[in-house]
Amino acid sequence: MTRTLGSALLASLVVWQFPAAGSASSGRGAGGQQLVERQAYLMGTSVRLVAYDARREAGLNRLEGALRALEDTEQELSTWRADSDISVLNRTPVGTPWRASARLCRMFTDVLEWQQASGGAFDPAVGVLVGVWNIHEGGRIPSPSEVAFALGHAGSRWLDFDPLACTLTRRTEVTIDVGAFGKGEALDRAAVVLGDGAWMIDLGGQVSVNGRLPDGQSWTVEIADPVDRQRAVATLQLQSGSLSTSGGSERDMRVEGRRVGHILDPRTGLPASFNGSVSVWHQSGLVADMLSTALYVMGPDQGVRWATAQGVEAAFLIPDNGGVRIVGTPAFTRRLQPARAATAGAATFRESNEPE
Ligand code: FAD
Ligand code: MG
C-alpha cells in the first residue's frame, strides 16, 4: 500500500524541531521546567545536548555528566587517537591476545553479533579497506590489486573474540574502524547518565531522546533530504530510543570525477552502490548506528526484507525524479508524518515489506 504524503521533498539526515531556546544555555519550559542546553565538538562532529529539569543547576550538571560520557567513549574508541583502547588493539602483535575492559567486552559482543546477523554488510573490522579507499582523508581510487589485498586483511573472521576472557586476538593485520558504531555506543552511555526525564542528544546527526516535553508533547524529529540535507520531508514523534541515518550526501567524496562513497561493502571491498539514505530507529543507539550502515550496504530491496524479518524499524529514502520514495518496514513508515515545509515534488511512502 502506498501512502502519498502530498508535496514534500524527502530528506535523509536529521534536523531538529523542538521548542528550543536557540543556543542559549537555558530557557523556561511549561510548568516551570528549566530548559538547559550544551553544545560541544567531538568525534570530528558537533554535539548538542538538551534537557528539561526542575532546577537549572541540576540540569546543567546532568548535561555535563552526559558530555563526559561522550568524551570518555571517544577516548576509548577513537582511531584518531594513538592512545585509545582501539588504537592499542589495532597495534597489538598478530597472535597476541588483547584484553578488553568489561564495557568494551559487552560492546564487542553486540557488535560482532550484528556483524554476523547482517551477513557482513556491517563489519567493524574494515579498517584496512577504509584505509585503502582513504575514506577519512578525502578518498582515493585504489587499484584492483590493492582492493584484493585489503579484502584479504579485512573482516571479523580475522578476529578471535573470547567473551569470557574478554580478549580479542588479531589473526592477521586486520584493524577495527569505529565509524559505524562509535557514536551509537557513546549515545547509549550518555543515556545512562541522563536517566529519566526529558532530554535529547544530537551527535553528528544521530539522535537519542527520552521522555515527553513539559507540555506533554513528544520530541519531534525531522528527517531531511537524501540530496539536500537542508530540506525536511518527514517527521516522527519520539519518546525514547535513537534514530540513526546513513547517507552519502555529507561524507561521500569525488575523486577524479568519480563518487567515492564513505560506506563500503566489506564483502566486495567496494563502496556500496545505493545512493540515497536509510534511517533506523532502535531503543539502542549502538544498534541503530550499526544497522543504518548495514542497511545502506544491503540497499532497499534486500534491506527492507531483512529489517522486516529482524523486526528492525527502518526506512530507505530513494531519490526519484526530484521527489523521493520512502520504502520502509510497516512499523517505521507508520510513524512518519509529512514535514511542515511545503516543497516541490511528491513524497510517497510504501508501507510494504516488498519494495517495487
Ligand atoms: P555511518 O554510515 O554510520 O558510518 C560510516 C563510517 O563507518 C565510515 O566513515 C567508515 O569509517 C565506516 N564504515 C564504512 N563502511 C562500513 C561498513 N560496511 N561496516 C562498518 N563500518 C563501515 N572524524 C574526524 O574527522 N575526526 C575525528 O577526530 C573523528 N573522531 C571520531 C571518534 C569516534 C569515536 C568516532 C565513532 C568517529 C570519529 N570520527 C572522526 C568519524 C566521524 O565521526 C565519521 O565520519 C562518522 O563516524 C561517520 O558516521 P556516520 O554516522 O555519518 O556514518
Ligand atoms: Mg552512523
XYZ file of C-alpha atoms and ligand atoms in Angstrom:
410
model
C 0.000 0.000 0.000
C 1.425 3.374 -0.959
C 0.569 6.414 1.137
C 1.243 9.720 -0.626
C 2.365 12.460 1.689
C 1.431 15.285 -0.582
C 4.004 17.778 -1.698
C 7.176 17.323 0.192
C 10.708 16.526 -0.685
C 12.282 13.703 1.209
C 15.232 14.029 3.412
C 17.910 11.857 4.784
C 19.692 13.480 7.638
C 18.046 14.582 10.762
C 17.275 18.163 11.693
C 15.657 19.016 14.963
C 12.406 20.816 15.642
C 11.577 21.444 19.264
C 10.628 24.495 21.282
C 14.273 25.300 21.922
C 15.729 28.432 23.377
C 18.260 28.622 20.499
C 21.802 28.110 21.625
C 21.210 29.825 24.984
C 22.203 27.623 27.869
C 18.792 27.821 29.473
C 15.211 28.882 28.999
C 11.896 28.181 30.693
C 9.551 25.413 29.579
C 5.958 24.853 30.569
C 5.252 24.074 34.194
C 8.343 25.916 35.380
C 10.641 23.250 33.931
C 14.045 24.731 33.047
C 15.321 24.040 29.507
C 19.099 23.649 29.592
C 21.380 23.118 26.615
C 25.045 22.355 25.998
C 26.923 22.266 22.704
C 30.392 20.874 22.023
C 32.604 19.401 19.319
C 33.854 15.807 19.463
C 34.416 12.749 17.280
C 35.007 15.086 14.358
C 31.477 16.452 14.595
C 29.215 18.636 16.728
C 27.051 17.510 19.605
C 24.017 19.212 21.121
C 22.544 18.146 24.451
C 19.216 19.461 25.709
C 17.292 18.600 28.876
C 14.386 19.853 30.947
C 14.909 19.947 34.680
C 13.151 21.493 37.679
C 16.402 23.247 38.654
C 18.776 24.865 36.126
C 21.909 23.937 38.071
C 20.858 20.302 38.325
C 20.042 20.221 34.625
C 23.401 21.661 33.603
C 25.202 19.182 35.863
C 23.352 16.296 34.213
C 24.366 17.580 30.768
C 27.995 17.901 31.897
C 27.916 14.274 33.077
C 26.480 13.135 29.755
C 29.093 15.115 27.818
C 31.835 13.479 29.892
C 30.416 10.060 28.983
C 30.636 11.009 25.293
C 34.214 12.260 25.739
C 35.266 9.149 27.670
C 33.862 6.973 24.880
C 35.812 8.982 22.318
C 38.980 8.456 24.365
C 38.375 4.681 24.440
C 37.346 4.227 20.812
C 38.869 6.932 18.617
C 41.270 5.649 15.987
C 42.192 9.328 15.519
C 43.958 8.998 18.928
C 47.063 6.808 19.161
C 46.472 6.105 22.878
C 42.824 4.953 22.626
C 41.989 1.348 23.550
C 41.041 0.554 19.949
C 44.259 2.067 18.561
C 46.209 -0.100 21.033
C 44.226 -3.157 19.889
C 44.957 -2.275 16.259
C 48.712 -2.267 17.066
C 48.745 -5.427 19.213
C 51.011 -8.008 17.534
C 49.210 -10.648 15.460
C 48.535 -13.710 17.612
C 48.800 -11.811 20.936
C 45.503 -11.623 22.897
C 44.450 -8.041 23.763
C 42.338 -7.767 26.937
C 39.278 -5.517 26.673
C 37.644 -3.662 29.558
C 34.297 -5.080 30.719
C 32.312 -2.440 28.864
C 34.294 -2.895 25.640
C 33.768 -6.638 26.056
C 29.997 -6.042 26.234
C 30.213 -3.691 23.221
C 32.169 -6.187 21.107
C 29.685 -8.936 21.987
C 26.858 -6.809 20.499
C 28.942 -5.526 17.577
C 30.089 -8.978 16.462
C 26.579 -10.414 16.875
C 25.166 -7.787 14.471
C 28.111 -8.285 12.109
C 27.008 -11.922 11.853
C 23.283 -11.149 11.657
C 23.857 -8.611 8.849
C 25.742 -11.203 6.804
C 28.832 -9.000 6.980
C 27.148 -5.911 5.469
C 28.213 -4.173 8.673
C 31.680 -5.197 9.848
C 33.755 -3.375 12.496
C 36.968 -4.889 11.099
C 37.038 -2.777 7.926
C 40.000 -0.595 8.909
C 42.298 -1.795 6.090
C 39.537 -1.282 3.478
C 38.698 2.175 4.851
C 42.424 2.930 4.619
C 42.925 1.730 1.036
C 39.989 3.997 -0.085
C 41.374 6.760 2.198
C 37.816 7.361 3.441
C 38.876 9.527 6.376
C 41.170 11.823 4.424
C 39.369 12.786 1.254
C 39.207 9.484 -0.607
C 41.294 7.814 -3.343
C 40.704 5.202 -6.054
C 42.740 2.060 -5.226
C 43.920 -0.418 -7.864
C 42.102 -3.767 -8.078
C 45.152 -5.467 -6.536
C 45.083 -3.027 -3.580
C 41.392 -3.793 -3.030
C 42.146 -7.531 -3.241
C 44.951 -7.158 -0.673
C 42.718 -5.101 1.652
C 39.902 -7.644 1.325
C 42.359 -10.318 2.461
C 43.025 -8.294 5.649
C 39.501 -7.092 6.441
C 36.606 -8.758 8.185
C 35.796 -10.041 11.643
C 36.784 -13.555 10.552
C 40.361 -12.441 11.285
C 39.497 -11.638 14.913
C 39.308 -14.273 17.665
C 36.967 -12.901 20.347
C 36.765 -14.696 23.714
C 33.806 -13.124 25.574
C 34.647 -14.939 28.816
C 38.295 -13.928 28.921
C 37.337 -10.603 27.256
C 40.195 -10.907 24.796
C 40.476 -10.147 21.112
C 43.298 -11.665 19.087
C 44.162 -10.454 15.589
C 44.980 -13.334 13.259
C 46.284 -11.060 10.528
C 46.937 -7.301 10.168
C 43.178 -6.626 10.480
C 42.145 -3.346 12.126
C 38.952 -2.046 13.723
C 37.220 1.083 12.356
C 34.679 2.603 14.773
C 32.999 4.968 12.289
C 29.774 2.970 12.036
C 29.184 2.215 15.709
C 31.198 4.522 17.977
C 28.659 7.325 18.061
C 25.859 4.910 18.922
C 27.912 3.413 21.763
C 28.636 6.898 23.091
C 24.952 7.884 22.963
C 23.944 4.777 24.945
C 26.473 5.589 27.676
C 25.297 9.203 27.866
C 21.688 7.965 28.071
C 22.554 6.021 31.234
C 23.918 9.227 32.798
C 20.848 11.292 31.848
C 18.419 8.630 33.042
C 14.717 9.530 33.302
C 13.122 12.821 32.358
C 13.008 14.732 29.088
C 16.312 15.017 27.220
C 17.738 14.876 23.715
C 21.247 14.427 22.301
C 22.116 15.097 18.676
C 25.595 13.678 17.964
C 26.575 14.403 14.390
C 23.072 13.645 13.112
C 22.426 10.549 15.207
C 19.921 11.440 17.908
C 18.769 9.854 21.135
C 15.816 11.101 23.151
C 13.913 10.339 26.322
C 10.584 11.351 27.872
C 7.999 13.943 26.951
C 8.366 17.748 26.848
C 6.800 19.613 29.807
C 3.646 20.300 27.731
C 3.246 16.562 27.145
C 4.468 16.543 23.533
C 6.952 14.021 22.226
C 10.263 15.076 20.694
C 9.605 15.911 17.037
C 12.401 14.766 14.746
C 12.502 15.786 11.102
C 14.170 13.577 8.514
C 15.970 15.548 5.819
C 16.670 15.195 2.140
C 18.983 12.500 0.635
C 20.234 15.127 -1.771
C 19.734 18.452 0.011
C 20.018 17.995 3.763
C 18.568 21.459 4.431
C 15.130 20.265 3.322
C 12.869 18.218 5.547
C 10.373 15.736 4.218
C 9.021 13.743 7.117
C 8.743 13.985 10.863
C 8.371 11.410 13.573
C 7.464 11.722 17.219
C 9.865 10.038 19.620
C 9.804 9.494 23.380
C 12.735 7.101 23.646
C 15.496 5.372 21.705
C 17.807 6.524 18.960
C 17.438 7.470 15.295
C 20.474 6.904 13.088
C 20.687 7.867 9.426
C 23.359 6.782 6.996
C 23.553 8.679 3.747
C 26.057 9.762 1.194
C 25.124 13.428 0.953
C 27.556 14.701 3.535
C 30.519 12.352 3.589
C 30.774 10.879 0.087
C 33.726 12.197 -1.879
C 34.533 12.925 -5.519
C 37.903 11.629 -6.754
C 38.987 12.003 -10.405
C 35.347 12.802 -11.221
C 34.059 9.597 -9.564
C 31.817 9.412 -6.467
C 33.609 7.506 -3.719
C 31.047 6.537 -1.106
C 32.202 6.534 2.520
C 30.220 3.385 3.212
C 31.937 0.266 1.889
C 30.617 -3.207 1.223
C 33.006 -5.430 3.250
C 32.029 -8.395 1.093
C 33.258 -6.845 -2.177
C 35.714 -4.247 -0.908
C 33.917 -1.595 -2.997
C 31.800 1.431 -1.997
C 28.128 0.499 -1.540
C 26.152 1.205 -4.716
C 22.997 2.646 -3.063
C 22.773 6.425 -3.434
C 20.071 7.613 -1.080
C 19.842 7.255 2.668
C 18.444 4.973 5.296
C 17.117 5.776 8.757
C 16.827 3.274 11.596
C 15.059 3.700 14.937
C 16.131 1.373 17.750
C 15.992 1.502 21.537
C 19.797 1.155 21.484
C 21.926 3.843 19.857
C 24.674 1.280 19.196
C 22.277 -0.962 17.263
C 20.684 1.945 15.354
C 24.144 3.151 14.290
C 25.360 -0.264 13.109
C 22.137 -1.087 11.287
C 21.819 2.148 9.328
C 25.230 1.349 7.844
C 24.382 -2.329 7.308
C 21.097 -1.493 5.559
C 22.785 1.156 3.417
C 25.156 -1.587 2.177
C 22.268 -4.039 1.610
C 20.255 -1.475 -0.394
C 16.431 -1.111 -0.429
C 15.454 -4.484 -1.901
C 17.392 -6.766 0.428
C 17.349 -4.205 3.259
C 13.577 -3.889 3.741
C 13.152 -7.653 3.695
C 15.999 -8.159 6.170
C 14.826 -5.380 8.515
C 11.259 -6.695 8.498
C 12.459 -10.219 9.267
C 14.645 -8.873 12.118
C 11.828 -6.659 13.496
C 14.015 -3.577 12.930
C 12.274 -0.234 12.250
C 13.864 1.258 9.139
C 13.118 3.259 6.007
C 15.048 3.912 2.812
C 14.833 7.323 1.135
C 15.365 6.845 -2.595
C 15.868 9.915 -4.840
C 13.231 9.682 -7.586
C 12.766 12.376 -10.275
C 13.113 15.350 -7.973
C 10.976 13.775 -5.246
C 11.904 10.749 -3.219
C 10.309 7.429 -2.481
C 10.319 6.149 1.090
C 10.285 2.383 1.309
C 10.351 1.013 4.808
C 9.161 -1.511 7.307
C 5.477 -1.001 8.155
C 6.181 -0.158 11.816
C 8.559 2.647 10.813
C 6.632 4.179 7.927
C 3.515 4.296 10.110
C 5.443 6.604 12.442
C 6.292 9.060 9.652
C 4.228 12.203 9.057
C 4.653 14.857 6.311
C 7.148 17.570 7.235
C 5.737 21.079 7.553
C 7.888 22.535 4.779
C 5.798 22.509 1.587
C 8.198 21.825 -1.246
C 8.097 20.676 -4.870
C 7.836 17.038 -5.694
C 5.733 14.376 -4.109
C 6.860 12.043 -1.449
C 5.409 8.602 -1.441
C 5.631 6.041 1.274
C 5.365 2.360 0.668
C 4.280 0.534 3.790
C 5.433 -2.751 2.485
C 7.999 -5.423 3.007
C 8.402 -5.677 -0.715
C 9.852 -2.557 -2.389
C 8.843 -2.177 -6.040
P 27.911 5.722 9.134
O 27.199 5.334 7.921
O 27.297 5.440 10.431
O 29.360 5.025 9.169
C 30.209 5.147 8.077
C 31.605 5.027 8.619
O 31.805 3.696 9.107
C 32.616 5.258 7.535
O 33.069 6.601 7.630
C 33.698 4.247 7.866
O 34.538 4.783 8.863
C 32.945 3.088 8.461
N 32.395 2.104 7.519
C 32.176 2.235 6.196
N 31.565 1.138 5.699
C 31.381 0.287 6.754
C 30.802 -0.997 6.904
N 30.208 -1.621 5.887
N 30.796 -1.574 8.131
C 31.353 -0.931 9.198
N 31.922 0.309 9.119
C 31.922 0.898 7.913
N 36.158 12.105 12.223
C 37.058 13.115 12.088
O 37.109 13.737 11.045
N 37.902 13.471 13.109
C 37.886 12.801 14.304
O 38.655 13.121 15.212
C 36.958 11.730 14.475
N 36.918 11.045 15.646
C 35.997 10.028 15.808
C 35.934 9.314 17.009
C 34.974 8.317 17.184
C 34.928 7.567 18.485
C 34.054 8.024 16.147
C 32.984 6.988 16.342
C 34.128 8.703 14.938
C 35.098 9.700 14.764
N 35.199 10.405 13.560
C 36.103 11.421 13.396
C 34.495 9.887 12.379
C 33.318 10.642 12.002
O 32.580 10.931 13.113
C 32.657 9.645 10.994
O 32.733 10.231 9.779
C 31.413 9.202 11.437
O 31.632 8.228 12.439
C 30.594 8.611 10.307
O 29.412 8.304 10.922
P 28.053 8.377 10.095
O 27.001 8.026 11.093
O 27.955 9.647 9.370
O 28.286 7.250 9.008
Mg 26.302 6.046 11.885
